[in-house]
Coordinates of C-alpha atoms and ligand atoms in Angstrom, one line a residue:
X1 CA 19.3 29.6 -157.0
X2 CA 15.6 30.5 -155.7
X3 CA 13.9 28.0 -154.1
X4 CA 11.3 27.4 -157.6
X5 CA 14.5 26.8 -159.6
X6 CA 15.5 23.8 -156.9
X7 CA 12.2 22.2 -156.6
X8 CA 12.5 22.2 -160.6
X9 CA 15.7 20.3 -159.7
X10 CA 14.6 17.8 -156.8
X11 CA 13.2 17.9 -153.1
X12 CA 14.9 20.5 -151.3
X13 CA 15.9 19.1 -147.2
X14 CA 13.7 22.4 -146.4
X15 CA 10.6 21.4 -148.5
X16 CA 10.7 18.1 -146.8
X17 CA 10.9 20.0 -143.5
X18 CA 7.6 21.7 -144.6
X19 CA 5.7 19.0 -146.4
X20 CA 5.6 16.6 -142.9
X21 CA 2.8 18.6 -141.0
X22 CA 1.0 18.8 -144.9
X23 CA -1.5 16.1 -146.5
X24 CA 0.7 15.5 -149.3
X25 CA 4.4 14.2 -150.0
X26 CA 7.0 16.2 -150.1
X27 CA 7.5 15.6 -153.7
X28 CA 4.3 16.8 -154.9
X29 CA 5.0 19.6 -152.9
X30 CA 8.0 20.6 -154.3
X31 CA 5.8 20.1 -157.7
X32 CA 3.6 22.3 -156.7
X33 CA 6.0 25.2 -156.0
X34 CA 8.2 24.5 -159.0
X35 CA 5.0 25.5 -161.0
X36 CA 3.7 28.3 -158.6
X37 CA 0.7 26.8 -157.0
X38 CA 2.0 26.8 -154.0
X39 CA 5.0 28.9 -151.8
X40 CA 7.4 28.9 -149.0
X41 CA 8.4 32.6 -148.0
X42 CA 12.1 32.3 -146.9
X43 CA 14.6 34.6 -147.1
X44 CA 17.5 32.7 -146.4
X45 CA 18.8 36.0 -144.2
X46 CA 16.0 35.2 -141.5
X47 CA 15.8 31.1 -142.6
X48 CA 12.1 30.8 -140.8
X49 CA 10.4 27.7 -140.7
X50 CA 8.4 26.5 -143.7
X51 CA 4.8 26.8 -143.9
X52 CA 3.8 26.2 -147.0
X53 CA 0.8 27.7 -148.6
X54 CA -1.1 26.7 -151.8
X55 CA -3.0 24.0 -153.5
X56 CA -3.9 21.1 -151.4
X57 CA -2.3 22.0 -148.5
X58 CA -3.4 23.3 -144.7
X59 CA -5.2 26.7 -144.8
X60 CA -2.5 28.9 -143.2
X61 CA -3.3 32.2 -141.2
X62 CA -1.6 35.4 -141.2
X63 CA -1.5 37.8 -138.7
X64 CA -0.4 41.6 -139.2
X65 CA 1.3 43.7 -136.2
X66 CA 3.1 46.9 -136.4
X67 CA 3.2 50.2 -134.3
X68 CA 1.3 53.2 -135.4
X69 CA 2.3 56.8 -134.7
X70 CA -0.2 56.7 -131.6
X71 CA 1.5 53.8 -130.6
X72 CA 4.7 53.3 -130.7
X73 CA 5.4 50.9 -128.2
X74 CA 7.6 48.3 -129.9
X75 CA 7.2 45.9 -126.7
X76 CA 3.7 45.3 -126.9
X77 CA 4.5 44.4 -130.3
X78 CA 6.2 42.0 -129.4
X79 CA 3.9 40.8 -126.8
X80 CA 1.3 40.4 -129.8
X81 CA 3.7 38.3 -131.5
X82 CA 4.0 36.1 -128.8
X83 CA 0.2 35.8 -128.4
X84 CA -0.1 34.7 -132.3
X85 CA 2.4 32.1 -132.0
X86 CA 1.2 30.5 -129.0
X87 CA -2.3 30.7 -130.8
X88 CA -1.3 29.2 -134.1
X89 CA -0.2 32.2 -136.3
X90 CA 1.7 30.4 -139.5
X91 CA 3.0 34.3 -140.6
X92 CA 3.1 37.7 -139.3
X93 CA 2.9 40.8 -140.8
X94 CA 4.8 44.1 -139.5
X95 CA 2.9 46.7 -140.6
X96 CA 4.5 49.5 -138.2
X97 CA 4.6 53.4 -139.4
X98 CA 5.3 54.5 -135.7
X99 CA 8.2 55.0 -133.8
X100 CA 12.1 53.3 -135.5
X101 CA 10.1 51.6 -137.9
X102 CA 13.5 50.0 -139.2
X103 CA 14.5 49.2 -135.7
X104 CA 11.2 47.7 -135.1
X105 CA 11.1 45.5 -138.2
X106 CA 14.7 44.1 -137.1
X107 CA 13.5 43.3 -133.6
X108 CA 10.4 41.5 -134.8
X109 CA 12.3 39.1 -137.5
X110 CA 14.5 38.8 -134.8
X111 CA 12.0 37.9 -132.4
X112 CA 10.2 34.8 -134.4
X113 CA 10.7 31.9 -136.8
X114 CA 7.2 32.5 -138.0
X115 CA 7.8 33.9 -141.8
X116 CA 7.4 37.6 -142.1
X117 CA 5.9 40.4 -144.5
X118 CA 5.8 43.2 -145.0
X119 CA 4.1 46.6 -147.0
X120 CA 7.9 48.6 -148.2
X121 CA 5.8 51.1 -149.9
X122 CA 4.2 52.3 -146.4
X123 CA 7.1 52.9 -144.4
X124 CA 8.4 55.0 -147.5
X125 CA 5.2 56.2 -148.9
X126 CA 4.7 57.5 -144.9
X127 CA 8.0 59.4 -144.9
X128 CA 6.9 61.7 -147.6
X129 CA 3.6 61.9 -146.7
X130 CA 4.9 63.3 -143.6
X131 CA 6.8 66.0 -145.3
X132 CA 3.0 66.5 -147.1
X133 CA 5.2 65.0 -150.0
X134 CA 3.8 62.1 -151.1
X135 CA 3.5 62.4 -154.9
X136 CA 8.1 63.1 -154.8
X137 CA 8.1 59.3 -154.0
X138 CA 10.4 58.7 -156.7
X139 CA 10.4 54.9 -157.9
X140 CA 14.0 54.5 -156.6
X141 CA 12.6 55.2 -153.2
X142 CA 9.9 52.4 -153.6
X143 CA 12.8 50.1 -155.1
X144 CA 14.9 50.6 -152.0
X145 CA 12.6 50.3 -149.3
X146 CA 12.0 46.7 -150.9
X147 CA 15.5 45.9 -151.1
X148 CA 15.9 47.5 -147.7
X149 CA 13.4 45.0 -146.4
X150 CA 14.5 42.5 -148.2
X151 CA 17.9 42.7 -146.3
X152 CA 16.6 42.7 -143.1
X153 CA 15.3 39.3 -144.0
X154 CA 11.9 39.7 -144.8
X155 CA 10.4 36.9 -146.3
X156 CA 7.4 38.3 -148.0
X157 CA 6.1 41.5 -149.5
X158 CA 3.1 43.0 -150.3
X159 CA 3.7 45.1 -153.7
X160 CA 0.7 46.7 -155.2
X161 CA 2.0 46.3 -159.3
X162 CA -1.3 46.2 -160.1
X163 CA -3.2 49.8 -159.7
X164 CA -2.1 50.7 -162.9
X165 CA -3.4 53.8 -165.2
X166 CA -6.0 51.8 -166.9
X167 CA -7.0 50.3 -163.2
X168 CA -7.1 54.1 -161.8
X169 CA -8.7 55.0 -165.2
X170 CA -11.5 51.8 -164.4
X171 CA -11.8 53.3 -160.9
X172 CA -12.4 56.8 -162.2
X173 CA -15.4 55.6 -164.2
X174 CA -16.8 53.7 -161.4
X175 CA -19.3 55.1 -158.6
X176 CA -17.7 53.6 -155.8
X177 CA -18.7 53.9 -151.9
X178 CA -15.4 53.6 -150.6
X179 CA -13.3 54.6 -153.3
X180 CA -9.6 52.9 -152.4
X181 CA -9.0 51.6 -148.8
X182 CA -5.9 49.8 -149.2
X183 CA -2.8 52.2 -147.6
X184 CA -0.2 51.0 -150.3
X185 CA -3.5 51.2 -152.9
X186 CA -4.2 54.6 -151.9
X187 CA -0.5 55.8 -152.0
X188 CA 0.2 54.4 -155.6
X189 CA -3.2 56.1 -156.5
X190 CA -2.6 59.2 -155.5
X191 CA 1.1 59.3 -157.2
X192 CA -0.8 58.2 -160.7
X193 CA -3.5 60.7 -160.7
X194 CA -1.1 63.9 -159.6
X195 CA 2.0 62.2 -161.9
X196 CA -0.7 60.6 -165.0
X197 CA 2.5 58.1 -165.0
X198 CA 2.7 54.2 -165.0
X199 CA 3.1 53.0 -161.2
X200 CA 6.6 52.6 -161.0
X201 CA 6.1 49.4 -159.6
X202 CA 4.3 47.7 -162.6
X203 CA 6.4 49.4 -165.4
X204 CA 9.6 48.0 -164.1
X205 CA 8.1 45.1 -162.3
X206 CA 11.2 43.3 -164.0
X207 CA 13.6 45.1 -161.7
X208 CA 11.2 43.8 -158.9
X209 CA 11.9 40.7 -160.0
X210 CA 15.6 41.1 -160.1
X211 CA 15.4 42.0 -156.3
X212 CA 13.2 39.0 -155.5
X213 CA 15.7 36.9 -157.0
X214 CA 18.3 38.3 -155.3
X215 CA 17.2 37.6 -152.1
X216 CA 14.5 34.7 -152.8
X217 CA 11.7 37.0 -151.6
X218 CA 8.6 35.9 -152.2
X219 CA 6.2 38.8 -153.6
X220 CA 2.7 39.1 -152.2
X221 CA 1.0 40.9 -155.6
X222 CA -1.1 43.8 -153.2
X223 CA -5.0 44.1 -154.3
X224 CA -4.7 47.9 -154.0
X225 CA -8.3 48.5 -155.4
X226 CA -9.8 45.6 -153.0
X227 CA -13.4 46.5 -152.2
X228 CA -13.8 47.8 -149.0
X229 CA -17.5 48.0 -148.9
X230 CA -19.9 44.9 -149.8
X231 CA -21.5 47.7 -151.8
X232 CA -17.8 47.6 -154.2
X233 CA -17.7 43.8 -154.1
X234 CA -16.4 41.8 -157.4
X235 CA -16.8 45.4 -159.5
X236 CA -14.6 46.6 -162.5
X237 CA -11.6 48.4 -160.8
X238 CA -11.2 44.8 -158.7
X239 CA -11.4 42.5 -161.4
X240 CA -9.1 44.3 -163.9
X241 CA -6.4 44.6 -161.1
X242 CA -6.8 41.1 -160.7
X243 CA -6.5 40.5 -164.5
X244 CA -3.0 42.6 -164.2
X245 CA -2.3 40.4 -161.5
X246 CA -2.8 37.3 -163.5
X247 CA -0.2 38.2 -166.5
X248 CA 2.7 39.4 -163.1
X249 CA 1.9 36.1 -161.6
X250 CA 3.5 34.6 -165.4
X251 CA 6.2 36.7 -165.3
X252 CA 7.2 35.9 -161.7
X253 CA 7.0 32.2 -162.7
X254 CA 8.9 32.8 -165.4
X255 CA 11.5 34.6 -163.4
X256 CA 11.2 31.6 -161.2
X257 CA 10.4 34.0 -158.4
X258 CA 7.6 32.5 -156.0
X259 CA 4.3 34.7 -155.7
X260 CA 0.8 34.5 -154.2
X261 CA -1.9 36.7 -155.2
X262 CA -3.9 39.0 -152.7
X263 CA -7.9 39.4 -152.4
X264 CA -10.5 41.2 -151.3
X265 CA -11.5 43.0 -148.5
X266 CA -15.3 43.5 -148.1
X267 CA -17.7 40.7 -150.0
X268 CA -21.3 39.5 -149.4
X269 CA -21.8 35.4 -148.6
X270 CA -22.9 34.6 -152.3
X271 CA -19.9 36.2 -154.3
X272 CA -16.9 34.7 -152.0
X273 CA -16.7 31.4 -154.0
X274 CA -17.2 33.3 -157.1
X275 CA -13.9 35.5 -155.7
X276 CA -11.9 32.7 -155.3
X277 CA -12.5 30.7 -159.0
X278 CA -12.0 34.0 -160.4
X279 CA -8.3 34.1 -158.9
X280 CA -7.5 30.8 -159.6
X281 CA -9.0 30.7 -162.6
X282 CA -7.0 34.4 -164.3
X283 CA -3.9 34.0 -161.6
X284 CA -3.5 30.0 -163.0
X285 CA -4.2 28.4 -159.6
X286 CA -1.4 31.0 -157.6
X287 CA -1.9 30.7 -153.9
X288 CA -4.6 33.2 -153.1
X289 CA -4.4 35.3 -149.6
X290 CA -7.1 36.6 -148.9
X291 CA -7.8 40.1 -146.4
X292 CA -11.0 38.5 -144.3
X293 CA -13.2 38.7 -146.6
X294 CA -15.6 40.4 -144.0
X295 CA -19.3 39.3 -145.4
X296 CA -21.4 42.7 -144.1
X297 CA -20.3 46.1 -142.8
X298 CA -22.1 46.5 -139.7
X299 CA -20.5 44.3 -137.6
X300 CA -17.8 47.1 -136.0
X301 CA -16.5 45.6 -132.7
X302 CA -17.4 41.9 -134.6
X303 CA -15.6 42.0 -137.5
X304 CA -13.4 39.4 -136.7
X305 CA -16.7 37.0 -136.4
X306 CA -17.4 38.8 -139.9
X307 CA -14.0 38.0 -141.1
X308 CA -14.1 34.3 -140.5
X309 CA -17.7 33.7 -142.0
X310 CA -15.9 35.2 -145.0
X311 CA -12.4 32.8 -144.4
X312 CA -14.3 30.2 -143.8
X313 CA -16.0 30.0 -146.7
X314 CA -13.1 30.9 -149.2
X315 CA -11.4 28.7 -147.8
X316 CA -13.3 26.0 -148.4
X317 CA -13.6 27.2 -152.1
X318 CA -9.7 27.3 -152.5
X319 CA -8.5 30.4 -150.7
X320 CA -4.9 29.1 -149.4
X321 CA -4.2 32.1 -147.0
X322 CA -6.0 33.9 -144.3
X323 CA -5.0 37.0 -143.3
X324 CA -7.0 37.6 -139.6
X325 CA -9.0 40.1 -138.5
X326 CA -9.3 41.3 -134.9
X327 CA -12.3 43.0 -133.2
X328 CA -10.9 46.1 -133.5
X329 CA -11.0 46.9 -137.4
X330 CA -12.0 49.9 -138.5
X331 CA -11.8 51.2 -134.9
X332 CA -8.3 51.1 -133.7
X333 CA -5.1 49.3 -133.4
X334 CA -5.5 46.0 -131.7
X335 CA -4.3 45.3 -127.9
X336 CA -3.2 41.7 -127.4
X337 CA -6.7 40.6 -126.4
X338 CA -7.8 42.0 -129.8
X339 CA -5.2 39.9 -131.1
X340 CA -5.8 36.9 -129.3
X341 CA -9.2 36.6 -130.5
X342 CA -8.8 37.7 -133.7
X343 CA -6.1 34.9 -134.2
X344 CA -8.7 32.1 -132.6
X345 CA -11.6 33.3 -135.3
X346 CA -9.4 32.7 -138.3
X347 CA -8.2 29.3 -136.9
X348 CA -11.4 28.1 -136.1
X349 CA -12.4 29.1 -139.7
X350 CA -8.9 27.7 -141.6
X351 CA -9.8 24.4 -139.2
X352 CA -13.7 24.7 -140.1
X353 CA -12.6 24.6 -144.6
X354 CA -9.6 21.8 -143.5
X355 CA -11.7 19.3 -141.9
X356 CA -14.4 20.0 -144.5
X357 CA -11.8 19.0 -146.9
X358 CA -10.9 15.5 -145.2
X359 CA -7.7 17.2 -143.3
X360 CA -6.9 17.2 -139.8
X361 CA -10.1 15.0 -139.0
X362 CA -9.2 13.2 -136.0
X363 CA -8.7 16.4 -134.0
X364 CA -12.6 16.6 -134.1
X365 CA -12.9 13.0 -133.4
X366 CA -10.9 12.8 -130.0
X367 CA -12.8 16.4 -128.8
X368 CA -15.6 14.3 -129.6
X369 CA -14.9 11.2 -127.7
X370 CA -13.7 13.0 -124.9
X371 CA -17.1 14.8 -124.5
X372 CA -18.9 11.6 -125.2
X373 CA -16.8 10.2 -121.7
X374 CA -17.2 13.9 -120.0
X375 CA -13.5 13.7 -119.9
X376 CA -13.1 17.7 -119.6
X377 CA -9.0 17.5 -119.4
X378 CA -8.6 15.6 -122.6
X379 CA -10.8 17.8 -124.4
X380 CA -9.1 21.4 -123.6
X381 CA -5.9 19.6 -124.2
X382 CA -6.9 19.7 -127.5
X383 CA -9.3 22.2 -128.6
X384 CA -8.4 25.7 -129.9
X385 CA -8.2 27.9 -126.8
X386 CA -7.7 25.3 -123.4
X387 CA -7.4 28.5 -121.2
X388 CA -10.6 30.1 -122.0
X389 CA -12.5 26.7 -121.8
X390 CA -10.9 25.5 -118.6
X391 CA -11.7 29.2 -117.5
X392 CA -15.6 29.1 -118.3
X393 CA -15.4 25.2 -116.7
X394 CA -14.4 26.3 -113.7
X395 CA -16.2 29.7 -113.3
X396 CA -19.5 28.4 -114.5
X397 CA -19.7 25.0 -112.9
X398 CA -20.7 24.8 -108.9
X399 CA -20.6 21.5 -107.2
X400 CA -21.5 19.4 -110.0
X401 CA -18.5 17.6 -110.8
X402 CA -18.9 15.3 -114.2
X403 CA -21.3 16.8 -116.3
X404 CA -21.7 20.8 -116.5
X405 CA -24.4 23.3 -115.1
X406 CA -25.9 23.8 -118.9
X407 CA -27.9 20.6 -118.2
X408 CA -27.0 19.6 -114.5
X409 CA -28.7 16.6 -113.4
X410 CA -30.0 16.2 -116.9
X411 CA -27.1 15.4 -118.1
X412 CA -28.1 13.5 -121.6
X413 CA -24.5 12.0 -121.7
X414 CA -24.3 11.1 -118.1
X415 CA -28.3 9.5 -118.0
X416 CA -27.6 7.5 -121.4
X417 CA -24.2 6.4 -120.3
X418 CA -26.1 4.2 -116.8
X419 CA -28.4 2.6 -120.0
X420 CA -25.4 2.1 -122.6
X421 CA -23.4 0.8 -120.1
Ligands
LIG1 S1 -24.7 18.9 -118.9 FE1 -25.6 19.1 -120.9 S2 -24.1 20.5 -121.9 FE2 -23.1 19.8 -120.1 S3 -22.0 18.0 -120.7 FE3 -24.0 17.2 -120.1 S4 -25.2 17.1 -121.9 FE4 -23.4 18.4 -122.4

């Protein structure tokens, strides 16, 4: 039984678990997933926590890791993962296509309770590529890297069903900057064009299902064709995916298989809320996880600032899912630092769409009232990143012990406080 066929039934003990840090019962929860607004990624084989992502619920934040074949140093991955949980990750990616990339993927699940995706169709789409193979991917090699995955105990996976022949055909026709920029996008691209076949992974999407069943997965439908300019933003090739993505999210519902939708990618300020009614509107309200959106390209070495203008806003428009981005995109893979901060943007901007949405309010309030009473301690205890701020309080402060050197003497709390009082 998948966890959608027991919420049908009742309130499962584990979607009680994950409906306590939520702003709704654990009934209505359990609602919500029996009718696909809303998911829990759990493979019972790794049994993670439950974070629950959909309508009505906290915006969650995903973070992706993973070794590249410049770097194949599994223990920094590991250090990274450590960073995102103590930074308030809700789900990491492994994204690795360096080094034992099985090995790696079994050390990281091993390694967390966070939930965990993954991308099946790089580590096998990589192999061949690497034998300058790519277009021999057969569609029982893209079946059994999923399954493979899926028996490490992987709780989510991103599967791009929808760059079909029409979708490639839509991309052909369109006069796009950057034509595909999605890895697994690109892959199932190129394997259409050379092949003029039906992506394996759309035609028998029902034996996708049969595996997602099989091992509760939940399946992350891949935007392959995501912009990844602001120039490519909300065109053709996007939107029809998105359509195809709609009718899989049916059949995964009817399957009783749990499934979010993925989303762009690159996307200027006044088209993000547009993005998001658009999803829930042809994907009938699936959770939507969304890749930024970064709202301008020429913020390299920023885009994680870029990134959660973008969350921020979709989020407050209904985007359920964050995935981060970390200073480092479109430059290199991300040291911990990169991680770190990339990690504190997209809380800040999942917090920023919460709070604007009545949740989580009083975290605000008691930062507030412990800056009203220049009670510094209180306030790091509870504000996104205590280290940084008891760091920049200490370094930037000389001799002045209540207030801080930004006003000094001025203080306007301290002076107002002698009258109040
Ligand atoms: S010195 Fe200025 S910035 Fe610092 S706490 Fe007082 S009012 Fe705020």
């Amino acid at each position: 039984m998948t966890l959608m066929e027991e919420c049908e039934d009742g309130v499962p003990e584990y979607v009680k678990r994950g409906a306590k840090s939520e702003p709704i019962s654990s009934k209505k929860l359990a609602k919500l997933i029996a009718s696909g607004r809303a998911v829990i990624p759990c493979n019972p084989i790794h049994d993670p926590m439950p974070k629950a992502i959909g309508e009505g619920l906290k915006v969650k934040i995903n973070v992706n890791l993973g070794t590249s074949k410049d770097n194949e140093d599994v223990g920094m991955e590991l250090e990274k993962l450590q960073a995102a949980e103590r930074y308030g990750a809700d789900a990491v990616m492994d994204l690795s296509t360096g080094g034992d990339i099985d090995e790696i993927r079994k050390r990281v699940i091993d390694a967390t309770d966070l939930p965990i995706g993954s991308v099946p169709i790089y580590q096998c789409g990589l192999e061949m590529a690497r034998k300058d193979a790519l277009i021999d991917m057969s569609s029982d090699d893209m079946f059994n890297s999923i399954r493979k995955h899926a028996e490490d105990g992987i709780d989510f996976v991103t599967v791009h069903c929808g760059v079909t022949l029409e979708v490639v055909d839509k991309l052909l026709r369109s006069k796009r900057i950057t034509d595909v920029v999605s890895r697994g996008g690109s892959f199932l691209t190129a394997w259409i064009l050379h092949h003029r076949q039906e992506n394996p992974l759309y035609k028998e999407f029902d034996y996708l299902l049969e595996i997602a069943r099989e091992y509760d997965l939940t399946l992350s439908l891949g935007d392959g064709l995501r912009p990844g300019s602001i120039a490519d933003a909300t065109d053709r090739p996007q939107i029809q995916e998105l359509i195809v993505l709609g009718e899989l999210v049916d059949r995964s519902r009817e399957a009783k298989v749990q499934a979010m939708v993925e989303g762009p990618g690159h996307v200027p300020l006044d088209q993000v809320a547009a993005n998001v009614k658009l999803e829930k509107q042809l994907c009938k309200g699936a959770p939507f996880y969304v890749l930024g959106p970064l709202v301008t390209d020429f913020a390299p070495g920023y885009d994680h600032i870029s990134g959660a203008i973008g969350g921020a806003l979709a989020a407050y428009n209904g985007a359920d899912f964050l995935c981060y981005v970390t200073p480092a995109e479109h430059l290199g893979l991300p040291d911990v630092d990169d991680v770190i901060e990339g990690v504190i943007a997209s809380k800040i901007a999942a917090h920023a769409a919460d709070l604007a949405k009545g949740i989580d309010t009083d975290i605000d309030l008691e930062v507030s009232k412990a800056r009203k009473e220049l009670n510094w301690e209180t306030m790091f205890d509870k504000v996104v990143d205590p280290d940084k701020a008891r760091r920049f309080r200490k370094e930037k402060n000389v001799g002045e012990e209540e207030a801080c050197s930004m006003c000094g003497d001025v203080c306007a709390i301290k002076l107002l406080k002698k009258f109040l009082e």
